[in-house]
CSV table of C-alpha atoms and ligand atoms in Angstrom, one decimal:
chain,number,residue,atom,x,y,z
Z,1,MET,CA,-137.3,-117.5,135.0
Z,2,THR,CA,-139.0,-119.9,136.4
Z,3,THR,CA,-138.8,-121.6,139.6
Z,4,HIS,CA,-140.9,-124.7,141.2
Z,5,ALA,CA,-140.9,-126.2,144.3
Z,6,THR,CA,-140.1,-130.1,144.2
Z,7,HIS,CA,-139.8,-133.0,146.8
Z,8,ALA,CA,-136.0,-134.3,145.2
Z,9,ALA,CA,-134.9,-130.7,145.7
Z,10,GLN,CA,-135.9,-127.5,147.4
Z,11,SER,CA,-136.5,-125.6,144.2
Z,12,VAL,CA,-136.0,-126.2,140.6
Z,13,THR,CA,-134.9,-122.7,138.5
Z,14,LEU,CA,-135.3,-122.8,134.5
Z,15,PRO,CA,-133.5,-119.8,133.2
Z,16,ALA,CA,-133.9,-118.9,129.6
Z,17,SER,CA,-130.2,-117.6,129.2
Z,18,LEU,CA,-127.0,-118.8,130.1
Z,19,ASP,CA,-126.1,-115.9,131.7
Z,20,GLU,CA,-129.6,-116.0,134.0
Z,21,ALA,CA,-128.3,-119.5,134.5
Z,22,VAL,CA,-125.2,-118.8,136.1
Z,23,ALA,CA,-126.7,-115.8,137.8
Z,24,ALA,CA,-129.2,-118.4,139.8
Z,25,LEU,CA,-125.8,-120.5,140.5
Z,26,ALA,CA,-124.6,-117.2,142.0
Z,27,ALA,CA,-127.7,-116.0,144.2
Z,28,MET,CA,-128.1,-120.3,145.6
Z,29,PRO,CA,-124.3,-121.4,146.0
Z,30,ALA,CA,-125.6,-124.9,147.0
Z,31,ALA,CA,-128.0,-125.4,144.2
Z,32,VAL,CA,-126.4,-127.6,141.3
Z,33,PRO,CA,-127.1,-127.3,137.5
Z,34,VAL,CA,-128.9,-130.1,135.5
Z,35,ALA,CA,-129.1,-130.7,132.1
Z,36,GLY,CA,-130.4,-133.9,131.0
Z,37,GLY,CA,-130.4,-135.3,134.3
Z,38,THR,CA,-129.5,-138.9,133.3
Z,39,ASP,CA,-126.2,-138.8,135.2
Z,40,LEU,CA,-127.2,-136.3,138.3
Z,41,MET,CA,-130.8,-138.1,139.1
Z,42,ALA,CA,-129.0,-141.7,139.0
Z,43,ALA,CA,-126.7,-140.0,141.8
Z,44,VAL,CA,-129.4,-138.7,143.8
Z,45,ASN,CA,-131.6,-142.0,143.5
Z,46,ASP,CA,-128.5,-144.1,144.6
Z,47,GLY,CA,-128.2,-141.4,147.5
Z,48,LEU,CA,-124.8,-140.0,146.6
Z,49,LEU,CA,-126.2,-136.4,146.5
Z,50,ARG,CA,-129.2,-134.7,147.6
Z,51,PRO,CA,-128.8,-131.3,146.4
Z,52,ALA,CA,-130.7,-128.3,148.1
Z,53,ALA,CA,-131.8,-126.9,145.0
Z,54,LEU,CA,-131.6,-127.6,140.8
Z,55,VAL,CA,-130.5,-124.9,138.2
Z,56,GLY,CA,-132.5,-126.9,135.2
Z,57,LEU,CA,-130.6,-125.7,131.8
Z,58,GLY,CA,-132.8,-127.3,129.6
Z,59,ARG,CA,-135.0,-124.5,128.4
Z,60,ILE,CA,-131.8,-122.8,127.3
Z,61,SER,CA,-132.0,-122.6,123.6
Z,62,GLU,CA,-128.5,-120.8,123.1
Z,63,ILE,CA,-126.6,-124.0,123.7
Z,64,ARG,CA,-129.1,-126.7,122.5
Z,65,GLY,CA,-128.1,-126.2,118.6
Z,66,TRP,CA,-124.7,-124.8,117.1
Z,67,GLN,CA,-122.9,-122.0,114.9
Z,68,TYR,CA,-119.8,-121.6,113.0
Z,69,GLN,CA,-117.3,-119.3,113.8
Z,70,ASP,CA,-113.6,-119.0,112.2
Z,71,GLY,CA,-113.4,-122.8,110.7
Z,72,HIS,CA,-115.0,-124.0,114.3
Z,73,ALA,CA,-118.4,-125.2,115.1
Z,74,LEU,CA,-119.6,-124.0,118.2
Z,75,LEU,CA,-121.4,-126.7,119.9
Z,76,GLY,CA,-124.4,-126.3,122.5
Z,77,ALA,CA,-123.4,-127.9,126.0
Z,78,GLY,CA,-127.0,-128.6,125.5
Z,79,LEU,CA,-126.9,-130.6,122.5
Z,80,THR,CA,-128.4,-133.8,123.3
Z,81,HIS,CA,-127.0,-137.3,122.1
Z,82,ALA,CA,-129.9,-137.7,120.1
Z,83,ARG,CA,-129.4,-134.4,118.2
Z,84,MET,CA,-125.6,-134.9,117.3
Z,85,GLY,CA,-126.4,-138.5,116.2
Z,86,ARG,CA,-128.5,-136.9,113.4
Z,87,PRO,CA,-127.3,-136.6,109.9
Z,88,ASP,CA,-126.8,-133.0,109.5
Z,89,PHE,CA,-124.4,-133.2,112.7
Z,90,ALA,CA,-122.9,-136.3,111.4
Z,91,ALA,CA,-122.0,-134.4,107.8
Z,92,LEU,CA,-119.9,-131.8,110.0
Z,93,ILE,CA,-118.3,-133.9,112.9
Z,94,PRO,CA,-118.5,-137.4,111.9
Z,95,ALA,CA,-116.9,-139.0,114.8
Z,96,LEU,CA,-118.7,-136.9,117.4
Z,97,ALA,CA,-122.3,-138.1,115.7
Z,98,ALA,CA,-121.1,-141.8,115.8
Z,99,ALA,CA,-119.8,-141.4,119.4
Z,100,ALA,CA,-123.3,-139.8,120.2
Z,101,ARG,CA,-125.2,-142.4,118.4
Z,102,ALA,CA,-123.6,-145.1,120.6
Z,103,ALA,CA,-124.1,-143.8,124.1
Z,104,GLY,CA,-126.6,-146.2,125.8
Z,105,PRO,CA,-130.0,-147.1,125.3
Z,106,PRO,CA,-132.5,-144.1,123.0
Z,107,GLN,CA,-134.1,-142.9,126.4
Z,108,ILE,CA,-130.4,-142.0,127.5
Z,109,ARG,CA,-129.7,-140.6,124.7
Z,110,ASN,CA,-132.7,-138.2,124.0
Z,111,ALA,CA,-132.0,-136.5,127.4
Z,112,GLY,CA,-128.3,-136.9,127.7
Z,113,THR,CA,-126.2,-133.9,127.1
Z,114,LEU,CA,-122.7,-133.0,125.5
Z,115,GLY,CA,-121.9,-130.6,128.4
Z,116,GLY,CA,-123.6,-133.5,130.9
Z,117,ASN,CA,-120.9,-136.1,129.5
Z,118,ILE,CA,-117.8,-133.8,129.8
Z,119,VAL,CA,-118.7,-132.4,133.6
Z,120,THR,CA,-119.3,-136.4,134.9
Z,121,ALA,CA,-116.1,-136.9,133.2
Z,122,ALA,CA,-116.6,-141.0,133.1
Z,123,ALA,CA,-113.8,-143.0,132.4
Z,124,THR,CA,-116.6,-144.5,129.8
Z,125,GLY,CA,-118.0,-141.2,128.4
Z,126,ASP,CA,-118.4,-141.7,124.5
Z,127,ALA,CA,-117.8,-137.8,123.4
Z,128,LEU,CA,-114.8,-137.9,125.4
Z,129,PRO,CA,-112.2,-139.6,123.0
Z,130,VAL,CA,-113.8,-137.9,120.2
Z,131,LEU,CA,-113.2,-134.9,121.9
Z,132,ALA,CA,-109.8,-135.0,123.1
Z,133,ALA,CA,-108.4,-136.4,119.6
Z,134,LEU,CA,-110.6,-133.0,117.3
Z,135,GLU,CA,-108.2,-131.1,120.3
Z,136,ALA,CA,-111.2,-129.1,121.4
Z,137,THR,CA,-111.8,-126.5,124.2
Z,138,LEU,CA,-114.7,-125.1,126.1
Z,139,ILE,CA,-116.0,-122.1,126.7
Z,140,ILE,CA,-117.1,-121.6,130.3
Z,141,ALA,CA,-119.6,-118.9,131.0
Z,142,GLY,CA,-119.2,-117.0,134.5
Z,143,PRO,CA,-120.5,-114.6,137.1
Z,144,HIS,CA,-121.2,-110.9,134.9
Z,145,GLY,CA,-121.1,-112.4,131.6
Z,146,THR,CA,-117.5,-113.6,131.5
Z,147,ARG,CA,-116.3,-116.2,129.6
Z,148,ARG,CA,-112.8,-118.2,129.3
Z,149,GLU,CA,-111.7,-120.7,127.5
Z,150,THR,CA,-109.7,-124.2,128.1
Z,151,PRO,CA,-108.7,-127.0,127.0
Z,152,VAL,CA,-111.5,-130.1,127.1
Z,153,GLY,CA,-108.2,-132.0,128.3
Z,154,HIS,CA,-107.2,-129.7,131.0
Z,155,LEU,CA,-111.0,-130.3,132.5
Z,156,LEU,CA,-110.9,-134.1,132.4
Z,157,ALA,CA,-107.2,-134.2,133.8
Z,158,GLY,CA,-108.2,-131.6,136.8
Z,159,VAL,CA,-105.8,-129.0,135.5
Z,160,ASP,CA,-108.0,-126.7,135.2
Z,161,MET,CA,-111.5,-127.4,137.4
Z,162,LEU,CA,-115.1,-125.7,137.2
Z,163,ARG,CA,-115.4,-122.9,139.5
Z,164,PRO,CA,-118.4,-122.8,141.6
Z,165,GLY,CA,-121.1,-121.2,139.6
Z,166,GLU,CA,-119.6,-121.6,136.6
Z,167,LEU,CA,-121.4,-123.6,133.7
Z,168,ILE,CA,-119.9,-124.8,130.2
Z,169,GLY,CA,-121.6,-123.2,127.8
Z,170,PHE,CA,-119.9,-124.5,124.2
Z,171,VAL,CA,-117.5,-126.7,123.4
Z,172,ARG,CA,-115.1,-125.0,120.2
Z,173,VAL,CA,-114.0,-127.8,118.0
Z,174,PRO,CA,-112.7,-127.7,114.4
Z,175,LEU,CA,-114.3,-128.7,111.4
Z,176,LEU,CA,-111.7,-130.3,109.0
Z,177,HIS,CA,-113.7,-131.3,106.2
Z,178,ALA,CA,-111.8,-135.1,106.4
Z,179,PRO,CA,-112.5,-138.6,107.6
Z,180,GLN,CA,-112.9,-139.3,111.2
Z,181,THR,CA,-114.2,-142.4,113.0
Z,182,PHE,CA,-115.0,-143.4,116.5
Z,183,LEU,CA,-115.6,-147.1,117.5
Z,184,LYS,CA,-116.4,-149.0,120.9
Z,185,ALA,CA,-116.4,-152.0,122.3
Z,186,THR,CA,-118.7,-153.2,125.0
Z,187,GLY,CA,-119.2,-155.9,127.6
Z,188,ARG,CA,-122.2,-157.2,125.7
Z,189,THR,CA,-124.4,-157.1,123.0
Z,190,GLY,CA,-126.7,-154.1,122.6
Z,191,PRO,CA,-126.3,-150.2,123.5
Z,192,GLY,CA,-123.7,-150.4,126.6
Z,193,ARG,CA,-120.7,-149.1,128.3
Z,194,ALA,CA,-117.8,-149.2,126.6
Z,195,THR,CA,-115.0,-151.3,127.7
Z,196,ALA,CA,-112.8,-149.6,125.1
Z,197,SER,CA,-113.3,-146.8,122.3
Z,198,VAL,CA,-111.2,-145.3,119.8
Z,199,ALA,CA,-111.4,-142.1,117.9
Z,200,VAL,CA,-109.2,-141.1,114.9
Z,201,VAL,CA,-109.3,-137.7,113.1
Z,202,MET,CA,-107.5,-137.1,110.1
Z,203,GLU,CA,-106.3,-133.9,109.1
Z,204,PRO,CA,-104.9,-133.4,105.9
Z,205,ALA,CA,-104.1,-129.6,106.1
Z,206,ARG,CA,-101.4,-130.3,108.8
Z,207,ARG,CA,-100.6,-133.5,107.5
Z,208,THR,CA,-101.6,-135.5,111.0
Z,209,VAL,CA,-103.5,-138.0,112.1
Z,210,ARG,CA,-105.0,-137.7,115.6
Z,211,CYS,CA,-106.0,-141.1,118.2
Z,212,ALA,CA,-107.7,-141.1,121.0
Z,213,VAL,CA,-108.7,-144.1,123.3
Z,214,GLY,CA,-111.7,-144.1,125.8
Z,215,ALA,CA,-112.5,-146.3,129.0
Z,216,VAL,CA,-109.1,-148.1,129.6
Z,217,ALA,CA,-107.7,-145.2,132.2
Z,218,PRO,CA,-109.2,-142.3,134.0
Z,219,MET,CA,-109.4,-140.3,131.1
Z,220,PRO,CA,-108.4,-140.6,127.5
Z,221,LEU,CA,-104.9,-141.3,126.1
Z,222,ARG,CA,-103.5,-139.8,123.3
Z,223,PRO,CA,-100.7,-142.2,121.6
Z,224,LEU,CA,-98.6,-139.1,120.4
Z,225,GLU,CA,-95.8,-141.2,119.0
Z,226,ALA,CA,-98.2,-143.6,117.1
Z,227,GLU,CA,-100.2,-140.9,115.4
Z,228,ARG,CA,-96.7,-139.4,114.5
Z,229,TRP,CA,-95.1,-143.0,112.9
Z,230,VAL,CA,-98.5,-143.3,110.9
Z,231,ALA,CA,-98.9,-140.1,109.4
Z,232,GLY,CA,-94.9,-140.3,108.1
Z,233,LEU,CA,-96.4,-143.5,106.4
Z,234,ILE,CA,-99.8,-142.0,104.4
Z,235,ASP,CA,-98.6,-140.2,101.3
Z,236,TRP,CA,-100.8,-137.0,101.6
Z,237,ASP,CA,-100.6,-135.9,98.3
Z,238,GLY,CA,-101.6,-139.1,96.7
Z,239,ASP,CA,-104.8,-141.8,97.6
Z,240,ARG,CA,-104.0,-141.8,101.6
Z,241,SER,CA,-104.5,-145.4,101.4
Z,242,LEU,CA,-102.2,-148.0,103.5
Z,243,ALA,CA,-101.6,-151.5,103.5
Z,244,PRO,CA,-103.4,-153.7,106.0
Z,245,GLU,CA,-100.1,-154.8,107.7
Z,246,ALA,CA,-99.4,-150.8,108.2
Z,247,CYS,CA,-102.8,-150.7,110.0
Z,248,ALA,CA,-102.7,-153.5,112.1
Z,249,ALA,CA,-98.9,-152.1,113.2
Z,250,PHE,CA,-100.7,-148.9,114.1
Z,251,GLY,CA,-103.3,-150.6,116.1
Z,252,GLU,CA,-100.2,-152.9,117.8
Z,253,TYR,CA,-98.5,-149.3,118.6
Z,254,VAL,CA,-101.5,-147.3,120.2
Z,255,ALA,CA,-102.7,-150.7,122.1
Z,256,ALA,CA,-98.9,-150.9,123.2
Z,257,ALA,CA,-98.5,-147.3,124.3
Z,258,CYS,CA,-101.8,-146.9,126.2
Z,259,ILE,CA,-101.7,-150.6,127.8
Z,260,PRO,CA,-98.0,-150.9,128.7
Z,261,ASP,CA,-96.1,-154.2,129.4
Z,262,PRO,CA,-95.0,-154.2,133.2
Z,263,GLU,CA,-91.8,-152.3,134.1
Z,264,PRO,CA,-89.1,-155.0,133.5
Z,265,ALA,CA,-87.4,-155.7,136.9
Z,266,PRO,CA,-84.5,-154.3,137.9
Z,267,GLU,CA,-81.1,-155.6,136.7
Z,268,GLY,CA,-80.4,-158.7,138.4
Z,269,GLY,CA,-83.4,-159.0,140.1
Z,270,ALA,CA,-87.0,-160.9,139.1
Z,271,PRO,CA,-87.8,-161.0,135.5
Z,272,ALA,CA,-90.7,-158.8,134.4
Z,273,PRO,CA,-94.1,-160.0,135.3
Z,274,ALA,CA,-96.5,-160.7,132.4
Z,275,LEU,CA,-99.0,-158.4,131.7
Z,276,PRO,CA,-102.6,-159.6,133.6
Z,277,PRO,CA,-105.1,-161.8,130.8
Z,278,ALA,CA,-107.5,-158.9,131.4
Z,279,ALA,CA,-105.3,-156.1,130.7
Z,280,LEU,CA,-104.0,-158.8,127.6
Z,281,HIS,CA,-107.6,-159.1,126.4
Z,282,LEU,CA,-108.0,-155.1,126.8
Z,283,ARG,CA,-104.7,-154.6,124.7
Z,284,ARG,CA,-105.7,-156.6,121.8
Z,285,THR,CA,-109.6,-155.0,121.8
Z,286,VAL,CA,-108.0,-151.5,121.4
Z,287,ALA,CA,-105.5,-152.7,118.6
Z,288,VAL,CA,-108.8,-154.1,116.6
Z,289,LEU,CA,-110.7,-150.7,117.2
Z,290,ALA,CA,-107.6,-149.0,116.2
Z,291,ARG,CA,-106.6,-150.8,113.5
Z,292,ARG,CA,-110.2,-150.7,112.1
Z,293,ALA,CA,-110.6,-147.2,112.9
Z,294,LEU,CA,-107.9,-146.4,111.1
Z,295,GLY,CA,-109.1,-148.4,108.2
Z,296,ARG,CA,-112.2,-146.6,107.7
Z,297,ALA,CA,-110.9,-143.5,107.6
Z,298,LEU,CA,-108.4,-144.0,105.2
Z,299,SER,CA,-110.8,-146.0,102.9
K,1,FAD,C1,-128.9,-146.5,131.7
K,1,FAD,C2,-127.4,-145.6,131.1
K,1,FAD,C3,-126.7,-145.6,130.1
K,1,FAD,C4,-125.5,-145.0,129.8
K,1,FAD,N1,-125.0,-145.2,128.5
K,1,FAD,C5,-124.2,-144.2,128.3
K,1,FAD,C6,-123.1,-144.5,127.2
K,1,FAD,O1,-123.3,-145.7,127.0
K,1,FAD,N2,-122.3,-143.8,127.1
K,1,FAD,C7,-122.1,-142.4,127.5
K,1,FAD,O2,-121.1,-141.8,127.2
K,1,FAD,N3,-122.6,-141.9,129.1
K,1,FAD,C8,-123.4,-143.0,129.1
K,1,FAD,N4,-124.7,-142.7,129.9
K,1,FAD,C9,-124.4,-141.5,131.0
K,1,FAD,C10,-125.2,-140.2,130.7
K,1,FAD,O3,-126.2,-140.9,130.0
K,1,FAD,C11,-124.3,-139.1,129.8
K,1,FAD,O4,-123.3,-139.1,130.3
K,1,FAD,C12,-125.0,-137.8,129.6
K,1,FAD,O5,-124.1,-137.6,128.8
K,1,FAD,C13,-124.9,-136.9,130.9
K,1,FAD,O6,-126.0,-136.0,130.4
K,1,FAD,P1,-126.8,-135.2,130.9
K,1,FAD,O7,-127.6,-134.1,130.2
K,1,FAD,O8,-128.0,-136.0,131.7
K,1,FAD,O9,-126.1,-134.8,132.3
K,1,FAD,P2,-126.8,-134.4,133.8
K,1,FAD,O10,-127.0,-135.6,134.6
K,1,FAD,O11,-127.6,-133.6,134.0
K,1,FAD,O12,-125.5,-133.7,134.7
K,1,FAD,C14,-124.4,-134.4,135.0
K,1,FAD,C15,-123.2,-133.3,135.6
K,1,FAD,O13,-122.7,-132.6,134.9
K,1,FAD,C16,-123.3,-131.2,135.1
K,1,FAD,N5,-123.7,-130.5,134.2
K,1,FAD,C17,-124.7,-130.9,133.2
K,1,FAD,N6,-124.6,-129.8,132.0
K,1,FAD,C18,-123.2,-129.0,132.6
K,1,FAD,C19,-122.9,-127.8,132.1
K,1,FAD,N7,-123.7,-127.1,131.0
K,1,FAD,N8,-122.1,-127.0,133.0
K,1,FAD,C20,-121.9,-127.5,134.1
K,1,FAD,N9,-122.0,-128.3,134.4
K,1,FAD,C21,-122.9,-129.1,133.9
K,1,FAD,C22,-124.4,-131.4,136.3
K,1,FAD,O14,-124.3,-130.5,137.1
K,1,FAD,C23,-123.7,-132.7,136.6
K,1,FAD,O15,-123.0,-132.6,137.9
K,1,FAD,C24,-125.7,-143.5,130.8
K,1,FAD,C25,-126.3,-142.7,131.4
K,1,FAD,C26,-127.2,-143.8,132.0
K,1,FAD,C27,-128.5,-144.1,133.1
């Protein structure tokens, strides 16, 4: 483990293992972990954060790759978007690779990590709807070599927060060996934050379709009824194709579930207000993304 003095923070410690990093955080309770620094340094530069010390995670090789365990991949939290976008990773978890390729400009993808994307938990985090659709779990490293596991949705919903001194070590993702897609709409051409995104994951072994919609709410939304409805239409023992009208209806179902109509007025009261134009536009965007994502997953 090495330590350097800097101007931005009192010191930067560079541990070589996850347990060393946890120990460094225990020894310096005011220290903040930093991986690629793309979110953290933006907060420092904007004057929102002034960490007394930093624990850099960039030298921890055990979290920069992945390993296999019981039909799952254990993805290191230090995997960069650039690494996840490469073809060997795309062959394993295509939707996560597609999200990684869409996550900002090249310099961001080269530095930004999976763990940072999860902990920042921005509505526009591109990995998050994919992890929600995959029902991924987090393996969290704590003091004295302890490990605990929690669904990624619990962290994003704030039901189970990282405790002081804990780090995300790995993300456990099922290897489904079936089509999965991620599509993202941005407000402008080229790399940009999502205005809406949709992940669709097929799981033929359980005859399920899982879908998550990103960026339209503080955390990814799962349209569970639409998932069940479309799974019931698919001939799982046959060619698994669906008529374009069914894909379009799925898109509408997903979009209406995620961006619902305003509550109807109580009986005898004023008529229900119309969906504002911006929300209507967003709903149409989600419908198109969900229709296309399902169509690609089935083709
Ligand atoms: C110009 C720009 C464009 C961007 N575009 C996109 C985009 O299109 N899509 C997108 O999804 N994101 C985008 N981002 C956001 C950012 O790049 C990602 O969220 C990235 O994945 C963050 O990873 P990081 O390693 O840089 O995190 P860091 O900045 O190092 O850390 C972020 C937070 O996570 C904590 N942390 C990091 N790793 C761990 C860990 N293992 N355990 C516990 N805590 C940890 C840090 O303490 C910090 O609180 C963009 C950012 C910028 C600056």
